[in-house]
C-alpha atoms as a PDB file:
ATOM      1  CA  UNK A   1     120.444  93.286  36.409  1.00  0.00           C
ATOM      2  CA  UNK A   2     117.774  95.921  35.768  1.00  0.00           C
ATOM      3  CA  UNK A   3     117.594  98.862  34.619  1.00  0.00           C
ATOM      4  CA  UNK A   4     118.447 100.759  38.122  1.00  0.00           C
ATOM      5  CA  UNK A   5     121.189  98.669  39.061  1.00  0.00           C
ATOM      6  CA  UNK A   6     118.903  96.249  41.703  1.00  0.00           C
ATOM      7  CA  UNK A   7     118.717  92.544  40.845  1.00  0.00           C
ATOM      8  CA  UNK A   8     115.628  91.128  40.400  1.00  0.00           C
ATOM      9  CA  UNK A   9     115.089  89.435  43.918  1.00  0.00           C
ATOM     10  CA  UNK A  10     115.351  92.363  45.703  1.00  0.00           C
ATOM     11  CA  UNK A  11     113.167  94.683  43.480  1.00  0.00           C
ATOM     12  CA  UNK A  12     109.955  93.830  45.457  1.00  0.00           C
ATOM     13  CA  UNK A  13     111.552  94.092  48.806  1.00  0.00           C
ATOM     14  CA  UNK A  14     112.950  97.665  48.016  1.00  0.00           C
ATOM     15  CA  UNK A  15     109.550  98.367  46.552  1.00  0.00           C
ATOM     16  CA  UNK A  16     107.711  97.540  49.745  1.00  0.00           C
ATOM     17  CA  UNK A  17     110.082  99.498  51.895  1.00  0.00           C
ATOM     18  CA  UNK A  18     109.846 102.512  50.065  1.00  0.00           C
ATOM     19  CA  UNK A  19     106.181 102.214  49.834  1.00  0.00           C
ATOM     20  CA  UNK A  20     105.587 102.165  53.393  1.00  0.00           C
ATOM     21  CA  UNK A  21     106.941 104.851  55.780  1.00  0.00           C
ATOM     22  CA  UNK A  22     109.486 104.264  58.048  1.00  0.00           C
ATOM     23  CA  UNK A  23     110.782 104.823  61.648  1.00  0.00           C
ATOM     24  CA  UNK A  24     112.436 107.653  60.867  1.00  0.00           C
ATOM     25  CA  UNK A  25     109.334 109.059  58.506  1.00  0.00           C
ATOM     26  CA  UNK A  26     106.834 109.274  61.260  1.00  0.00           C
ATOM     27  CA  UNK A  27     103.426 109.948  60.625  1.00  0.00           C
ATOM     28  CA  UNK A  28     101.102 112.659  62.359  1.00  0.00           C
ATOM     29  CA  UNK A  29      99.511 110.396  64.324  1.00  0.00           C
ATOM     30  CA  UNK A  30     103.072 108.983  65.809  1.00  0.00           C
ATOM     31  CA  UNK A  31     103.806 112.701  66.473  1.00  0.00           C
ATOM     32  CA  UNK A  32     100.480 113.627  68.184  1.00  0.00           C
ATOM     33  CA  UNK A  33     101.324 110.387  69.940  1.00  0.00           C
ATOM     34  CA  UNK A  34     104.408 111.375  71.537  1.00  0.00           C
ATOM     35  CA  UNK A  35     103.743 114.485  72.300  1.00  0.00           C
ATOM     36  CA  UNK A  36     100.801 113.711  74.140  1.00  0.00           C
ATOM     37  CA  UNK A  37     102.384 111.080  75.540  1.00  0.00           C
ATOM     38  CA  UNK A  38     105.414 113.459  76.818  1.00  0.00           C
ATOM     39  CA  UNK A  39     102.757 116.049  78.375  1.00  0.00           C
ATOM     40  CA  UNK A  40     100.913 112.840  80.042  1.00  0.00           C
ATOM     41  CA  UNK A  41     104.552 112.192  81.842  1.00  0.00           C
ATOM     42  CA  UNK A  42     105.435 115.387  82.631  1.00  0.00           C
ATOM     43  CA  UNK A  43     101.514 115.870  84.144  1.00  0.00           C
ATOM     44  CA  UNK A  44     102.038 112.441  86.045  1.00  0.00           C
ATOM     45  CA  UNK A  45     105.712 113.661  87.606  1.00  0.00           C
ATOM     46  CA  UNK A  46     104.007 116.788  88.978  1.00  0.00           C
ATOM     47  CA  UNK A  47     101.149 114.902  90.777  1.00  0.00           C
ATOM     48  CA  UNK A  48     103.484 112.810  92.342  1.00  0.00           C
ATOM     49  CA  UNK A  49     106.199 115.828  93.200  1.00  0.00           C
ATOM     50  CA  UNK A  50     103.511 118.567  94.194  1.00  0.00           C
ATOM     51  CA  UNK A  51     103.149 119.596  97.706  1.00  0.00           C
ATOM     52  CA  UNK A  52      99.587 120.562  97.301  1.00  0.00           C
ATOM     53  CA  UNK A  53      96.986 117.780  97.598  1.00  0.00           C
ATOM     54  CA  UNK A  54      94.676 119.561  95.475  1.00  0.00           C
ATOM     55  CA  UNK A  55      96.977 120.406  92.824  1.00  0.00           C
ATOM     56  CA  UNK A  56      98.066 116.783  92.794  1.00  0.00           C
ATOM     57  CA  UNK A  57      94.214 115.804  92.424  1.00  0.00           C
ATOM     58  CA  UNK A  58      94.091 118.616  89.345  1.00  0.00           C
ATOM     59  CA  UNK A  59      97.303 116.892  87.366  1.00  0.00           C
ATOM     60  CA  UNK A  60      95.863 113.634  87.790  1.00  0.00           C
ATOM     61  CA  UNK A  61      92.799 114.894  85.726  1.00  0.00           C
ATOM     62  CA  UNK A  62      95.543 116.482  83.208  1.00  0.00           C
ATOM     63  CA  UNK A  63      97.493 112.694  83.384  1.00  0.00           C
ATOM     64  CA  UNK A  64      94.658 110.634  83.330  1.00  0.00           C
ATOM     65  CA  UNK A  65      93.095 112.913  80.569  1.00  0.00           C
ATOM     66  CA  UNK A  66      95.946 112.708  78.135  1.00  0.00           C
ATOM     67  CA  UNK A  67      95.502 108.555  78.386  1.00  0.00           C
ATOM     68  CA  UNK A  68      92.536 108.946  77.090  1.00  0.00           C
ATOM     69  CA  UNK A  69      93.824 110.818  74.346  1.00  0.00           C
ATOM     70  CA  UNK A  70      96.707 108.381  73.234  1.00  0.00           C
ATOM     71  CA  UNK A  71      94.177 105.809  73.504  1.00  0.00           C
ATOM     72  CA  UNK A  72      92.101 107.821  71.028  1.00  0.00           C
ATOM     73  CA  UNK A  73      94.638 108.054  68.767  1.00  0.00           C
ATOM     74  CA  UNK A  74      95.510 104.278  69.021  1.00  0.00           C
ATOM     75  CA  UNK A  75      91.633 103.983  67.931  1.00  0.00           C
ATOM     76  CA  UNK A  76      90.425 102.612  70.889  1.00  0.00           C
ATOM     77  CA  UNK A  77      87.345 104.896  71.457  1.00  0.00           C
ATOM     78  CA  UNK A  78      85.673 102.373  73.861  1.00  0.00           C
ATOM     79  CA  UNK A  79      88.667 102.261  76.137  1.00  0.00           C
ATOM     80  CA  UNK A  80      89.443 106.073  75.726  1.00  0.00           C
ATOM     81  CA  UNK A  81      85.820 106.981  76.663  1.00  0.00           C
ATOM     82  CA  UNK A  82      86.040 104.789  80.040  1.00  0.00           C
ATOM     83  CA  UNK A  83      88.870 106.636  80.863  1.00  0.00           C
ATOM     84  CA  UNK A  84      87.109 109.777  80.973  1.00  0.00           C
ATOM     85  CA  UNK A  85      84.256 108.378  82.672  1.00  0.00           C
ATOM     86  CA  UNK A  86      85.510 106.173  85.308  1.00  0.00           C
ATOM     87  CA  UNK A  87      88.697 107.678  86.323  1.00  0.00           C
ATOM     88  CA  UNK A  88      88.717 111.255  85.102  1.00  0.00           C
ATOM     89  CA  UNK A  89      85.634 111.675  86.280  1.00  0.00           C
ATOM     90  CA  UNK A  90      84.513 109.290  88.841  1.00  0.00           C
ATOM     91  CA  UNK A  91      87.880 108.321  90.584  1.00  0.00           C
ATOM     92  CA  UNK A  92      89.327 112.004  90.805  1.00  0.00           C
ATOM     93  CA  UNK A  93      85.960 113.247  91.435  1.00  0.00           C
ATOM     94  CA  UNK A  94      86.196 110.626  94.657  1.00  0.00           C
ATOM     95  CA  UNK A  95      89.335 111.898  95.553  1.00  0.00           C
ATOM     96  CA  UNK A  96      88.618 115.643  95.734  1.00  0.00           C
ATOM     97  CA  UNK A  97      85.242 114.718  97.823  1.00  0.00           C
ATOM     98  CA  UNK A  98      87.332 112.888  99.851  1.00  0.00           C
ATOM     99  CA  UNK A  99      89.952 116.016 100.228  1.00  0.00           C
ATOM    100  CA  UNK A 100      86.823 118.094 101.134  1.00  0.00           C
ATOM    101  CA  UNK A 101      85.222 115.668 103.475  1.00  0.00           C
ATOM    102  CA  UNK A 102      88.382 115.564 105.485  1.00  0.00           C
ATOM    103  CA  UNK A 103      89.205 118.843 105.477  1.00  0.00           C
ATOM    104  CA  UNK A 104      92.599 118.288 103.991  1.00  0.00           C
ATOM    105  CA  UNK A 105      94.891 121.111 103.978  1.00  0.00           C
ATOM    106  CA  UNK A 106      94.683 123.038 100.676  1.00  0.00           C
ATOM    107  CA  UNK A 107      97.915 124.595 100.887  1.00  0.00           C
ATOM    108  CA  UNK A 108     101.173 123.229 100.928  1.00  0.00           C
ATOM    109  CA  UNK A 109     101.257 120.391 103.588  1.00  0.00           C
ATOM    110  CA  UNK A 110     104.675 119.504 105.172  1.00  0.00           C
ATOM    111  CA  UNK A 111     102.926 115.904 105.840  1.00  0.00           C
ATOM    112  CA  UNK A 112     103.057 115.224 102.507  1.00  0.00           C
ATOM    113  CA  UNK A 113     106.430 114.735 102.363  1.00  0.00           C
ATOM    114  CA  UNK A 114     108.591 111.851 103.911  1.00  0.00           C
ATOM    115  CA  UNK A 115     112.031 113.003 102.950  1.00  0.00           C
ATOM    116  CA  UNK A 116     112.073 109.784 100.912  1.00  0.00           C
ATOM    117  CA  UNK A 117     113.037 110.879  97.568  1.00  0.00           C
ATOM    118  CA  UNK A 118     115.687 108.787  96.820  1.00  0.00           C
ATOM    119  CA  UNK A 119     114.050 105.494  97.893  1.00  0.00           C
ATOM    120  CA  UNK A 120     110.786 106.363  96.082  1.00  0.00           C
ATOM    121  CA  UNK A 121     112.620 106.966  92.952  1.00  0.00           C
ATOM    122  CA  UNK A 122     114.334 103.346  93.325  1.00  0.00           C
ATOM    123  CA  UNK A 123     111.074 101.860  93.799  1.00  0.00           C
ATOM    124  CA  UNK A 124     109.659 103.574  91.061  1.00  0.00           C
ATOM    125  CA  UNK A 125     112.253 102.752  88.878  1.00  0.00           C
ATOM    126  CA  UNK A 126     112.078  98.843  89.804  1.00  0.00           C
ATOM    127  CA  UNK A 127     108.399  98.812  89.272  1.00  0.00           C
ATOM    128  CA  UNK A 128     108.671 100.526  86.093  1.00  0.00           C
ATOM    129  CA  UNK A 129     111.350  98.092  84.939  1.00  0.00           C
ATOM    130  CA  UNK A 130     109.438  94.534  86.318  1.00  0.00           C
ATOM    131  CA  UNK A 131     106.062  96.130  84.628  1.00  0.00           C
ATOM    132  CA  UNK A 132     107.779  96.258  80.825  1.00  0.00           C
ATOM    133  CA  UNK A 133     109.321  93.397  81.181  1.00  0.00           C
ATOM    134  CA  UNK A 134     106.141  91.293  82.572  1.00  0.00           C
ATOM    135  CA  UNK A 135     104.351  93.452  79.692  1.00  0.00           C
ATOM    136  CA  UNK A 136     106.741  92.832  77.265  1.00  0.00           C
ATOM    137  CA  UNK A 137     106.956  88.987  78.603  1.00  0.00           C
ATOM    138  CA  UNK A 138     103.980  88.268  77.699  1.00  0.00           C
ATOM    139  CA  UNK A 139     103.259  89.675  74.702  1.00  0.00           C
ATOM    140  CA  UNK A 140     105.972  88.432  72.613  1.00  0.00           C
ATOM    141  CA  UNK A 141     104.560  86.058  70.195  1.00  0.00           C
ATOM    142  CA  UNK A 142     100.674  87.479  70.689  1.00  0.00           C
ATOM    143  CA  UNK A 143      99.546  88.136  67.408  1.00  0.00           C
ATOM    144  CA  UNK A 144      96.960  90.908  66.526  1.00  0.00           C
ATOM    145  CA  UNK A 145      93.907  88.843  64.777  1.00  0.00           C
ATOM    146  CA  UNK A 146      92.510  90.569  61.800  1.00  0.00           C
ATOM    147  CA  UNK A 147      89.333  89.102  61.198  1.00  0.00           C
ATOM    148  CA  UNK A 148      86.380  89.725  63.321  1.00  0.00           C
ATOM    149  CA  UNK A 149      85.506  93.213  65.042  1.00  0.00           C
ATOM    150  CA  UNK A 150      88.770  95.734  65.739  1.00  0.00           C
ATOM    151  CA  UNK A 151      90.530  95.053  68.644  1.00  0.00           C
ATOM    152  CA  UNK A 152      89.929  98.599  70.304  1.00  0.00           C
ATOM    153  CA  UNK A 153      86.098  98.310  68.998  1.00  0.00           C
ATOM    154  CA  UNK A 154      83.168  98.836  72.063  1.00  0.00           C
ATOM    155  CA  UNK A 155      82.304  94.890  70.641  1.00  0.00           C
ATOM    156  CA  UNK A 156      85.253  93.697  70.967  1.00  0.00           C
ATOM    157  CA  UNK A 157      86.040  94.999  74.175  1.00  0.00           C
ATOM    158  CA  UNK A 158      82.592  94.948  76.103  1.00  0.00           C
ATOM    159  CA  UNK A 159      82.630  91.379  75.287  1.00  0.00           C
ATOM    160  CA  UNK A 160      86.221  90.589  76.808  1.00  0.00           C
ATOM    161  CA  UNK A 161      85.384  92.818  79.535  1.00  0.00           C
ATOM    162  CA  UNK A 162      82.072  91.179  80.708  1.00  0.00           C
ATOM    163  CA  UNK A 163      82.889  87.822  79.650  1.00  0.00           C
ATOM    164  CA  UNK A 164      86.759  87.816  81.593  1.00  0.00           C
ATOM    165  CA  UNK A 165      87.009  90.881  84.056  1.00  0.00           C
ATOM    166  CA  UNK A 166      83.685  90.824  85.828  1.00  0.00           C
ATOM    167  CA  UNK A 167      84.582  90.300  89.345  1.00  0.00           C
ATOM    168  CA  UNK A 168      87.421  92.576  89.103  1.00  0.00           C
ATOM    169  CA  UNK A 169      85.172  95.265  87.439  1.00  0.00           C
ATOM    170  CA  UNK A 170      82.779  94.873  90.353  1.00  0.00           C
ATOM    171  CA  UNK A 171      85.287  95.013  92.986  1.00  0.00           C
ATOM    172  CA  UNK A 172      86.614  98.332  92.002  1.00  0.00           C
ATOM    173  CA  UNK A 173      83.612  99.416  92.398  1.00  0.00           C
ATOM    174  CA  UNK A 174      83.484  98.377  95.946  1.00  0.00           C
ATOM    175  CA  UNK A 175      86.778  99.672  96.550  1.00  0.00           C
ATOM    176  CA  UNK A 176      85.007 103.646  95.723  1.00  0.00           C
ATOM    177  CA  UNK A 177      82.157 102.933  97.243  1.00  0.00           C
ATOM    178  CA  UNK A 178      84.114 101.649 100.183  1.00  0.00           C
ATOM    179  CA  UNK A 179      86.565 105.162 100.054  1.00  0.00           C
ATOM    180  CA  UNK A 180      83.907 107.187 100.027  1.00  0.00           C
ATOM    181  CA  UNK A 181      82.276 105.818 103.034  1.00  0.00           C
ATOM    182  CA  UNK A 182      85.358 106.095 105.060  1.00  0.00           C
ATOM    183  CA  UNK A 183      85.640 109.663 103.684  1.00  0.00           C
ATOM    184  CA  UNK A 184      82.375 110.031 105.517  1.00  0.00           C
ATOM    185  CA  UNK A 185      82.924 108.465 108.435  1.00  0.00           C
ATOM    186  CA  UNK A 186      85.996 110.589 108.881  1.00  0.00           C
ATOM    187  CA  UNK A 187      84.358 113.656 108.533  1.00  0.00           C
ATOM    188  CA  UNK A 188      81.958 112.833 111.140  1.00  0.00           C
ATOM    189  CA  UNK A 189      84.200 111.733 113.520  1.00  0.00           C
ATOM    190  CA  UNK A 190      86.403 114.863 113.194  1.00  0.00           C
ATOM    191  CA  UNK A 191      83.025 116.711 113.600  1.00  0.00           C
ATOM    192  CA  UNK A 192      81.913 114.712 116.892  1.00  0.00           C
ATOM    193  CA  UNK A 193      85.432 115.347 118.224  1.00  0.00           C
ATOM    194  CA  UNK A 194      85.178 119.263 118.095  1.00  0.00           C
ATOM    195  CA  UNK A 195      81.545 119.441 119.699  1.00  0.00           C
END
């Protein structure tokens, strides 16, 4: 026995755990991290409750924006940056031309709501459930690898990206080009029906 009463075997394991915090000594990243993360939530269940198609559209930025920010703070500037970009402002950008195009009502809209509250939430709560499990699935025994670039670097990921995801990265771009034309070509038509 030591001096403090540990044996000897366990002196470098009770080192190491008091060295390095702990679950319940969180750091103020892991606090910026779930508070963000709780205002990304609570931004995402108001787009999807909100009667108001533009107000919807306006949490989505507030959502989608607060993504990029956890991914900030999980170091990923590359990904956190094409957040911002692409969907904050190219996707909800889209949408609200889209609102304007078609002359959406601005107000509250009684068409935007099917009564289905109750079987939405099931669904929702399904998906959410397959989606961690799938997630969680797959990444049990993936190890992070150390050497080489960061995994949230712009090398690391550019070079996944355009080496693996091509074809899907160029058919999402299709897909808004493709909404935006029929965004168009609703307008018009509503036009041509009036005159």
């Amino acid at each position: 026995m030591t001096t403090t009463g540990v044996a000897p075997t366990l002196a470098p394991a009770l080192a190491a755990a008091t060295s390095h915090p702990g679950f319940l000594s969180p750091t103020g990243v892991e606090i910026a991290f779930v508070l963000v993360g709780i205002a990304t939530l609570g931004a995402a269940l108001v787009t999807v409750t909100t009667r108001q198609l533009v107000h919807a559209a306006l949490w989505l930025i507030v959502a989608l924006g607060g993504l990029a920010v956890e991914y900030l703070l999980l170091t990923a500037e590359f990904i956190a940056w094409v957040q911002v970009l692409i969907y904050v402002g190219s996707v909800v950008v889209l949408l609200l031309f889209g609102l304007m195009l078609t002359r959406a009502p601005i107000g509250r809209s009684p068409d935007a709501d099917s009564e289905n509250r109750w079987a939405a939430l099931a669904v929702a709560i399904a998906a959410a459930g397959t989606l961690v499990w799938v997630v969680v699935d797959a990444f049990r025994t993936t190890w992070i690898e150390l050497d080489g670039p960061a995994q949230g670097s712009t090398e690391a990921t550019g070079s996944f990206l355009f080496r693996h995801w091509v074809l899907p990265f160029e058919a999402l771009s299709v897909l808004l080009l493709a909404a935006l034309v029929g965004a168009i070509v609703l307008s018009r038509r509503g036009r041509e029906d009036k005159s």
